[in-house]
Short mmCIF file of C-alpha atoms in Angstrom, two decimals:
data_model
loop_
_atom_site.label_atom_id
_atom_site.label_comp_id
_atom_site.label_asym_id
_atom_site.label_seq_id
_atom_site.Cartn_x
_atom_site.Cartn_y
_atom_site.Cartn_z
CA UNK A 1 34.73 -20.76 60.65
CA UNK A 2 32.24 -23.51 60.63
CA UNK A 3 30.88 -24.27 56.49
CA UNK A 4 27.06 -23.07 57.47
CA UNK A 5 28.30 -19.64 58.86
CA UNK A 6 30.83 -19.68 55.65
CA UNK A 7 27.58 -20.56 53.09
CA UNK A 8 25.42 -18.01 54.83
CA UNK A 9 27.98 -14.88 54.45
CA UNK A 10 28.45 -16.41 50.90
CA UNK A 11 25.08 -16.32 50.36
CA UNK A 12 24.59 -12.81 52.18
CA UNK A 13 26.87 -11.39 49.72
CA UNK A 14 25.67 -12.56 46.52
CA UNK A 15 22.31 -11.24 47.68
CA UNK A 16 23.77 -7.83 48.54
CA UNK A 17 25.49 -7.76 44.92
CA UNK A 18 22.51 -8.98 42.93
CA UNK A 19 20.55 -6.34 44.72
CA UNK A 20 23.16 -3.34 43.84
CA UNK A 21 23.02 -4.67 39.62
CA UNK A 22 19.57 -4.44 40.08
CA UNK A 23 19.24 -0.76 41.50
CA UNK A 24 22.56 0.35 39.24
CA UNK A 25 20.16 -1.36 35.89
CA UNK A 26 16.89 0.78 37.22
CA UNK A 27 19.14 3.82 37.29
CA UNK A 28 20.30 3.60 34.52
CA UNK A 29 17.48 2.37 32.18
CA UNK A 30 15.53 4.80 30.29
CA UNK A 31 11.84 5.51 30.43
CA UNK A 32 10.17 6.27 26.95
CA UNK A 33 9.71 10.13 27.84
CA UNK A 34 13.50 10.25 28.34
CA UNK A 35 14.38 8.46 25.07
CA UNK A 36 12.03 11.10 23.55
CA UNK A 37 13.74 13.76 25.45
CA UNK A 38 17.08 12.42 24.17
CA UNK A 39 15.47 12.26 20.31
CA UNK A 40 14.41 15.94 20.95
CA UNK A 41 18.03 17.30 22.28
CA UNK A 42 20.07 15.08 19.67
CA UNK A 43 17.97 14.65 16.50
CA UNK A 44 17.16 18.07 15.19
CA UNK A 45 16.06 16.76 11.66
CA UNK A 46 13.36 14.23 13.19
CA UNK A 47 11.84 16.73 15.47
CA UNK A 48 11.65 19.52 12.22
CA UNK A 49 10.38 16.22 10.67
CA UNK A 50 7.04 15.56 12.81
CA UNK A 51 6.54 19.82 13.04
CA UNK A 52 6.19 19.37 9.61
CA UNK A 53 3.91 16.45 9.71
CA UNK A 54 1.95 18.12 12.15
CA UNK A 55 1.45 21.50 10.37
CA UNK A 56 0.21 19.49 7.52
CA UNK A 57 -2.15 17.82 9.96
CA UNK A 58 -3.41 20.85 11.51
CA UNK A 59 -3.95 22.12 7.53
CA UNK A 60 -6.09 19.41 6.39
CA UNK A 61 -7.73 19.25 9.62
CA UNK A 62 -8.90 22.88 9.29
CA UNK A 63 -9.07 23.19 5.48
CA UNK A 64 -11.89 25.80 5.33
CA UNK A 65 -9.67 28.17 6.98
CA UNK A 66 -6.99 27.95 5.35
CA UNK A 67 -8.24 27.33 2.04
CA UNK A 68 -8.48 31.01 -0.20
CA UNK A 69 -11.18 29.11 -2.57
CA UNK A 70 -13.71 26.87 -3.00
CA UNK A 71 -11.78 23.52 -4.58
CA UNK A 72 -14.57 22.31 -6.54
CA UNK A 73 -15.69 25.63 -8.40
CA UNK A 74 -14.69 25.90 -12.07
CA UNK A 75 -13.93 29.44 -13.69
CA UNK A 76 -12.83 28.45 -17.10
CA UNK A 77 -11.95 31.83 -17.82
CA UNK A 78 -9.20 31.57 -15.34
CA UNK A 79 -8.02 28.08 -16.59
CA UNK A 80 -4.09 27.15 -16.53
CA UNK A 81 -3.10 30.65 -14.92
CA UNK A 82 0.48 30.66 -13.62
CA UNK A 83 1.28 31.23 -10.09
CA UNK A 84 0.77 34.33 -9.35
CA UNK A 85 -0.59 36.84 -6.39
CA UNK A 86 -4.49 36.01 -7.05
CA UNK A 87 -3.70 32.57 -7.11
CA UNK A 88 -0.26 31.65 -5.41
CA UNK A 89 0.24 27.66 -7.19
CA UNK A 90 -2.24 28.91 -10.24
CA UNK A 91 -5.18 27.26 -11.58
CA UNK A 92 -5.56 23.84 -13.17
CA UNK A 93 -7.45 23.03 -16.53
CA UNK A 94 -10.75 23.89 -15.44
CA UNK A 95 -10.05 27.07 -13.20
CA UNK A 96 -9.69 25.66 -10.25
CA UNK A 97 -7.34 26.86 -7.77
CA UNK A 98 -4.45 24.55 -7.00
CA UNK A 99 -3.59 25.69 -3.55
CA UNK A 100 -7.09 25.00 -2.56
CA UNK A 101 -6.78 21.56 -4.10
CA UNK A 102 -3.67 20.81 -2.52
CA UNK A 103 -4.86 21.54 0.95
CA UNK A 104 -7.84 19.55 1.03
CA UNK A 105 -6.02 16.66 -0.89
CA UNK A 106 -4.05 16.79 2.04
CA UNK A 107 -7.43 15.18 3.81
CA UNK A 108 -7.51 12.34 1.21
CA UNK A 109 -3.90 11.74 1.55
CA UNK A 110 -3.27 11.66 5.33
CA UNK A 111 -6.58 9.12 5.32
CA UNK A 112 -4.96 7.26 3.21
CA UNK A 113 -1.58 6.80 4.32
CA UNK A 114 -2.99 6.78 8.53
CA UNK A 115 -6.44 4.28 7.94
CA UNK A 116 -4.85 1.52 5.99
CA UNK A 117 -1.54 1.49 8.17
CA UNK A 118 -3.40 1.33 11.64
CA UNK A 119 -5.96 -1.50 9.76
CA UNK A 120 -2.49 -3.89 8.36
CA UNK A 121 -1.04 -3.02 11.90
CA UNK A 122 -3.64 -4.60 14.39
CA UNK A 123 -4.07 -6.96 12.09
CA UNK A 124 -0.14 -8.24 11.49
CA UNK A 125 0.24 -7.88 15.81
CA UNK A 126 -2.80 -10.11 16.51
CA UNK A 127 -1.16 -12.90 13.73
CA UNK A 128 2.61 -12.14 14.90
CA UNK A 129 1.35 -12.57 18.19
CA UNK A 130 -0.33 -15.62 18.14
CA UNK A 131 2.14 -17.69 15.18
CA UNK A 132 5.25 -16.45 17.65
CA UNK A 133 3.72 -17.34 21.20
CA UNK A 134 1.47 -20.95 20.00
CA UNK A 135 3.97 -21.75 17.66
CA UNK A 136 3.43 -24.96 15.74
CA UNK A 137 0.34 -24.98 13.34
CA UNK A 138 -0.87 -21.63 14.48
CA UNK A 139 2.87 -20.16 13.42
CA UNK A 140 3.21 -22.80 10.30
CA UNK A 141 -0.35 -21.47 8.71
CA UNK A 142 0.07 -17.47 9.42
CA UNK A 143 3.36 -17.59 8.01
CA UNK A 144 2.92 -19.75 5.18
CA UNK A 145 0.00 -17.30 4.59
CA UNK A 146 2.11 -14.64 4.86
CA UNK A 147 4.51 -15.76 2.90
CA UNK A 148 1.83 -15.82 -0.18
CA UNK A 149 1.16 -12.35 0.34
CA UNK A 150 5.45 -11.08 0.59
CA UNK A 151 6.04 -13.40 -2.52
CA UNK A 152 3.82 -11.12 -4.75
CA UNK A 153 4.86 -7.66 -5.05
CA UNK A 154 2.56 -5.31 -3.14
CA UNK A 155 1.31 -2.66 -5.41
CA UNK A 156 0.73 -5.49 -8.02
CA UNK A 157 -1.65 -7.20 -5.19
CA UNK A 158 -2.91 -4.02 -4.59
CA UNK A 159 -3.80 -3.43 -8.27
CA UNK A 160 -5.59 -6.93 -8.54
CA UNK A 161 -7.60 -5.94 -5.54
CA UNK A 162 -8.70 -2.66 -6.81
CA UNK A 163 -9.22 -4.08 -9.92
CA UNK A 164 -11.66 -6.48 -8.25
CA UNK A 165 -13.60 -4.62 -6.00
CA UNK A 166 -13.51 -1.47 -8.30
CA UNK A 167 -12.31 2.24 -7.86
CA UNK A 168 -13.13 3.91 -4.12
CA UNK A 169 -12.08 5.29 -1.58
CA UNK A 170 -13.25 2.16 0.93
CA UNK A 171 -11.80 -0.55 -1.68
CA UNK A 172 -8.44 1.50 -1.39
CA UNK A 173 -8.14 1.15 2.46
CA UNK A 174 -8.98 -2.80 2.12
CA UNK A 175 -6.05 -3.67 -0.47
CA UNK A 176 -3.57 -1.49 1.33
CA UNK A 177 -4.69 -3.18 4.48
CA UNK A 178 -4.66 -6.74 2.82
CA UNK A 179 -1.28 -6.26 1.05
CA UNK A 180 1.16 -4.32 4.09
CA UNK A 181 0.02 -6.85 7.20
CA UNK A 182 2.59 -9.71 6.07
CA UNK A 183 5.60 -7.53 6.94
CA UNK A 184 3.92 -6.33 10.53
CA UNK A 185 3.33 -10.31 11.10
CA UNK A 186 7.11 -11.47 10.45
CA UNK A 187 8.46 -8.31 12.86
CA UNK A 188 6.14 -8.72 15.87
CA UNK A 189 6.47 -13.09 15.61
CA UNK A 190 9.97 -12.43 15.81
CA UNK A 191 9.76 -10.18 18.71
CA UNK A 192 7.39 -12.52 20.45
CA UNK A 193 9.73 -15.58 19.64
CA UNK A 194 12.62 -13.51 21.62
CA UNK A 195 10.32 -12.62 24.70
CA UNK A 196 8.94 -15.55 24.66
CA UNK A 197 12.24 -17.07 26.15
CA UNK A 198 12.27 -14.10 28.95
CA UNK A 199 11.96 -15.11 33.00
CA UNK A 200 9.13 -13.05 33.04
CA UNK A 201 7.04 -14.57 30.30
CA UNK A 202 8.04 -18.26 31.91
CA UNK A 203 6.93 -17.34 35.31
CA UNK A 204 3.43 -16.26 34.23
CA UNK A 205 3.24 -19.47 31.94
CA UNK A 206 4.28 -21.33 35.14
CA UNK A 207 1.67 -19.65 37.48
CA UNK A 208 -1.29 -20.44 34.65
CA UNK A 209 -2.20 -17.28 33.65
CA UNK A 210 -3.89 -17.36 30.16
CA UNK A 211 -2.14 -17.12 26.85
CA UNK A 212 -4.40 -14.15 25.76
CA UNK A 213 -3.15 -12.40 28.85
CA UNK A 214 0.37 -12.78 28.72
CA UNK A 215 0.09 -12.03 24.52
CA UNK A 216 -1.18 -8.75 25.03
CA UNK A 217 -0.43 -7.59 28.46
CA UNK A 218 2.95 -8.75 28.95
CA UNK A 219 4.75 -9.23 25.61
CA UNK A 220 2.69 -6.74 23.37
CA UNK A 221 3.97 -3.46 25.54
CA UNK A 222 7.27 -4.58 24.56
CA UNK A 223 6.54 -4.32 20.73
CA UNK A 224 4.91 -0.91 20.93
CA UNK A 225 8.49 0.58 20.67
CA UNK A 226 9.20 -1.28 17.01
CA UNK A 227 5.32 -0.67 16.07
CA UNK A 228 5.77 2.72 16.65
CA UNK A 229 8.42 3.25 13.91
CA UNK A 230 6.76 0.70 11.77
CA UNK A 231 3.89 2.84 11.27
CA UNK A 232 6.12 6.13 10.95
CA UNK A 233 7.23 4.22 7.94
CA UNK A 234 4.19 2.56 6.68
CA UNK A 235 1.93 5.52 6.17
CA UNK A 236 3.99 7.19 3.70
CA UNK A 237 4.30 4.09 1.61
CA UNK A 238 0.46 4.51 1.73
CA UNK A 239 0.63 7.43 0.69
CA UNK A 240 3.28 6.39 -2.28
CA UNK A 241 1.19 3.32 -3.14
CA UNK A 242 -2.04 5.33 -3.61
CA UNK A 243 0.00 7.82 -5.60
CA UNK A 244 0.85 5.15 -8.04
CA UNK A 245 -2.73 3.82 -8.37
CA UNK A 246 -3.96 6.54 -9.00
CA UNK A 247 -1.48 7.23 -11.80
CA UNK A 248 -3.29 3.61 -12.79
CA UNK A 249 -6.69 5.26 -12.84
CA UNK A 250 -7.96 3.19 -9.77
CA UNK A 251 -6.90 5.34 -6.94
CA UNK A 252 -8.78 8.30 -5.65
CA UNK A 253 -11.69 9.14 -8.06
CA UNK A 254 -13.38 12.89 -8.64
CA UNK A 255 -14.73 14.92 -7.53
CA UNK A 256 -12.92 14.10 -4.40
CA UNK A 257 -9.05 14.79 -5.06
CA UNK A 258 -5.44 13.59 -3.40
CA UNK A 259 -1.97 14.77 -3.86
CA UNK A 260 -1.59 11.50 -6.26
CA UNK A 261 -4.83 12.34 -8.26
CA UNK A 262 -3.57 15.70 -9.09
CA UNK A 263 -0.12 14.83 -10.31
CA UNK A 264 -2.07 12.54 -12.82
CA UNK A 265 -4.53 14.45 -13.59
CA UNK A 266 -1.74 17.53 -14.64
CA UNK A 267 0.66 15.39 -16.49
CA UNK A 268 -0.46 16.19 -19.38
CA UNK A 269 0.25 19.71 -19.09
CA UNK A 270 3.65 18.67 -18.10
CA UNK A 271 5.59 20.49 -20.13
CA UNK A 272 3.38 23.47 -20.57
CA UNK A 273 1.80 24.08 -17.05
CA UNK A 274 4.21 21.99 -15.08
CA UNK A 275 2.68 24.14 -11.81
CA UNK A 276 -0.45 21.68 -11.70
CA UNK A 277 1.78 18.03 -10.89
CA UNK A 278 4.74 19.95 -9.56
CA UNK A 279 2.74 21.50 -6.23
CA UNK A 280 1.20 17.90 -5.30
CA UNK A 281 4.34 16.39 -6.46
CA UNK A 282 6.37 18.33 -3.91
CA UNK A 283 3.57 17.89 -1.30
CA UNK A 284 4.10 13.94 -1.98
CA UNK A 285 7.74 14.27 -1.52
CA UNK A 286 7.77 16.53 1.68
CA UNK A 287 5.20 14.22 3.56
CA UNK A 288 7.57 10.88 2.46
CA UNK A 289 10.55 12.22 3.62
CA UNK A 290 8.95 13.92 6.96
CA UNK A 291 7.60 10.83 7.98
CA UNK A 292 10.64 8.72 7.20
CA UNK A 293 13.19 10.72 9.18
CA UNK A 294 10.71 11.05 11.97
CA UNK A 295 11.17 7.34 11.60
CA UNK A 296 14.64 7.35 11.52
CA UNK A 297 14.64 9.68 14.47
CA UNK A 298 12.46 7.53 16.76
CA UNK A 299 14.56 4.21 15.87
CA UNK A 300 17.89 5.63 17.09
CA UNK A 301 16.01 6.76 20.34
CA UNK A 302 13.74 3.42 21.11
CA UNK A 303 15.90 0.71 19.67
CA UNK A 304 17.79 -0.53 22.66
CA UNK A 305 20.73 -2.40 20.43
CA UNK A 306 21.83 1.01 18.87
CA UNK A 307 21.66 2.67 22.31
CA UNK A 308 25.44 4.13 22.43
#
């Protein structure tokens, strides 16, 4: 056999066997619906989890409905009655009903945790983004930058902030956003370093298509999975952080109310009327933990290196 007809039928055959690792890889990769599918069949606790975030959604969402009083209207003559079947979490200090108060706190809450989170988010992509994929200055400034902002701790940043710019409900979303973008920063450059080195990345760099374009159409999709559970666990730290400021006296102010402003605001009937902080106080913990298993939950079924 001459050494061209031996090189072709080598050739031939590597050909034929990269082709059948190819169509054995697409058969046997996952799309996201089918890693959800998987989440939904194995992971009973995540998929209670995000029923129970969206019931309290659905709630806040239609708050007039489900609310049996008006949250705002004082009846002192019914002040710091226990629960009861009139009112089923009792009344507060001035009258007002609790379960009323809990369900549109719910509003204040979810705002809270969600608007901050998606505002740190876009923000720590774009900087990952561009300090992984420019590299050099670009990546020495963001993350020295972002260092400054991980080396202080975040509800003490958040408290200077507030502090600043004063007690609202707008100043809240800007020092949750300013302090919780660092972390999204360091996750997505570290992504973007690792595709960054992929054949497909090189190729497009190779055929001159622009930066911008190959940052957020070809290496971005490929973070959504991480971002995804980043955010399942960044909004109840929101929520948490909020909850502590208020406990400050900078967080949500009246007449508008949150989960964290009524466990403050019934502290000091503690250990008399422990109904008023122990309802929000619950609602604070059931959220957390909801949103953090739905975390968990979506981790084990995106994360490719913990794919059994």
């Amino acid at each position: 056999m001459s050494e061209a007809k031996l090189r072709e039928e080598l050739e031939e055959f590597v050909h034929n066997e990269f082709e059948e690792d190819i169509e054995t890889d697409i058969e046997d990769s996952d799309t996201a619906l089918d890693k959800i599918k998987s989440m939904i069949r194995n992971n009973k606790l995540a998929v209670f989890s995000a029923f129970i975030i969206l019931a309290i959604c659905i709630v806040a969402i239609l708050a007039p409905i489900f609310s049996p009083y008006d949250p705002n209207a004082q009846v002192l003559k019914d002040r710091l009655i226990a629960p009861c079947s009139t009112h089923l979490l009792g009344t507060d200090e001035l009258g007002r009903d609790v379960l009323s108060r809990l369900i549109y706190g719910a509003r204040i809450s979810l705002v809270i945790g969600i608007v901050p989170t998606v505002i740190s988010m876009v923000i720590g992509t774009i900087l990952g983004l561009m300090a992984g994929f420019l590299g050099k200055k670009v990546d020495f400034i963001i993350m020295r930058f972002a260092d400054i902002m991980l080396a202080f701790p975040s509800l003490l940043l958040a408290m200077v902030v507030m502090y600043t710019l004063g007690a609202s409900l707008i100043n809240i979303f800007i020092a949750l956003s300013l302090v919780n973008w660092a972390g999204t920063a360091r996750i997505v450059r570290s992504q973007t370093l690792a595709l960054k080195e992929k054949e497909f990345v090189e190729a497009a760099i190779a055929i001159g298509v622009k930066k911008s374009v190959i940052m957020f159409k070809h290496i971005l999709p490929n973070c959504i999975s991480s971002l995804i559970v980043l955010f399942t666990l960044n909004v109840p730290a929101s929520i948490l952080s909020e909850s502590s400021l208020s406990f400050l006296g900078i967080g949500a102010q009246p007449p508008s109310t949150s989960w964290g402003l009524m466990v403050v605001r019934g502290k000091q009937y503690l250990f008399t009327d422990p109904w008023i902080s122990i309802a929000p106080g619950i609602a604070i913990l059931v959220i957390v933990l909801a949103f953090n298993f739905l975390g968990d939950g979506l981790r084990d079924a995106i994360d490719p290196y913990l794919k059994e």
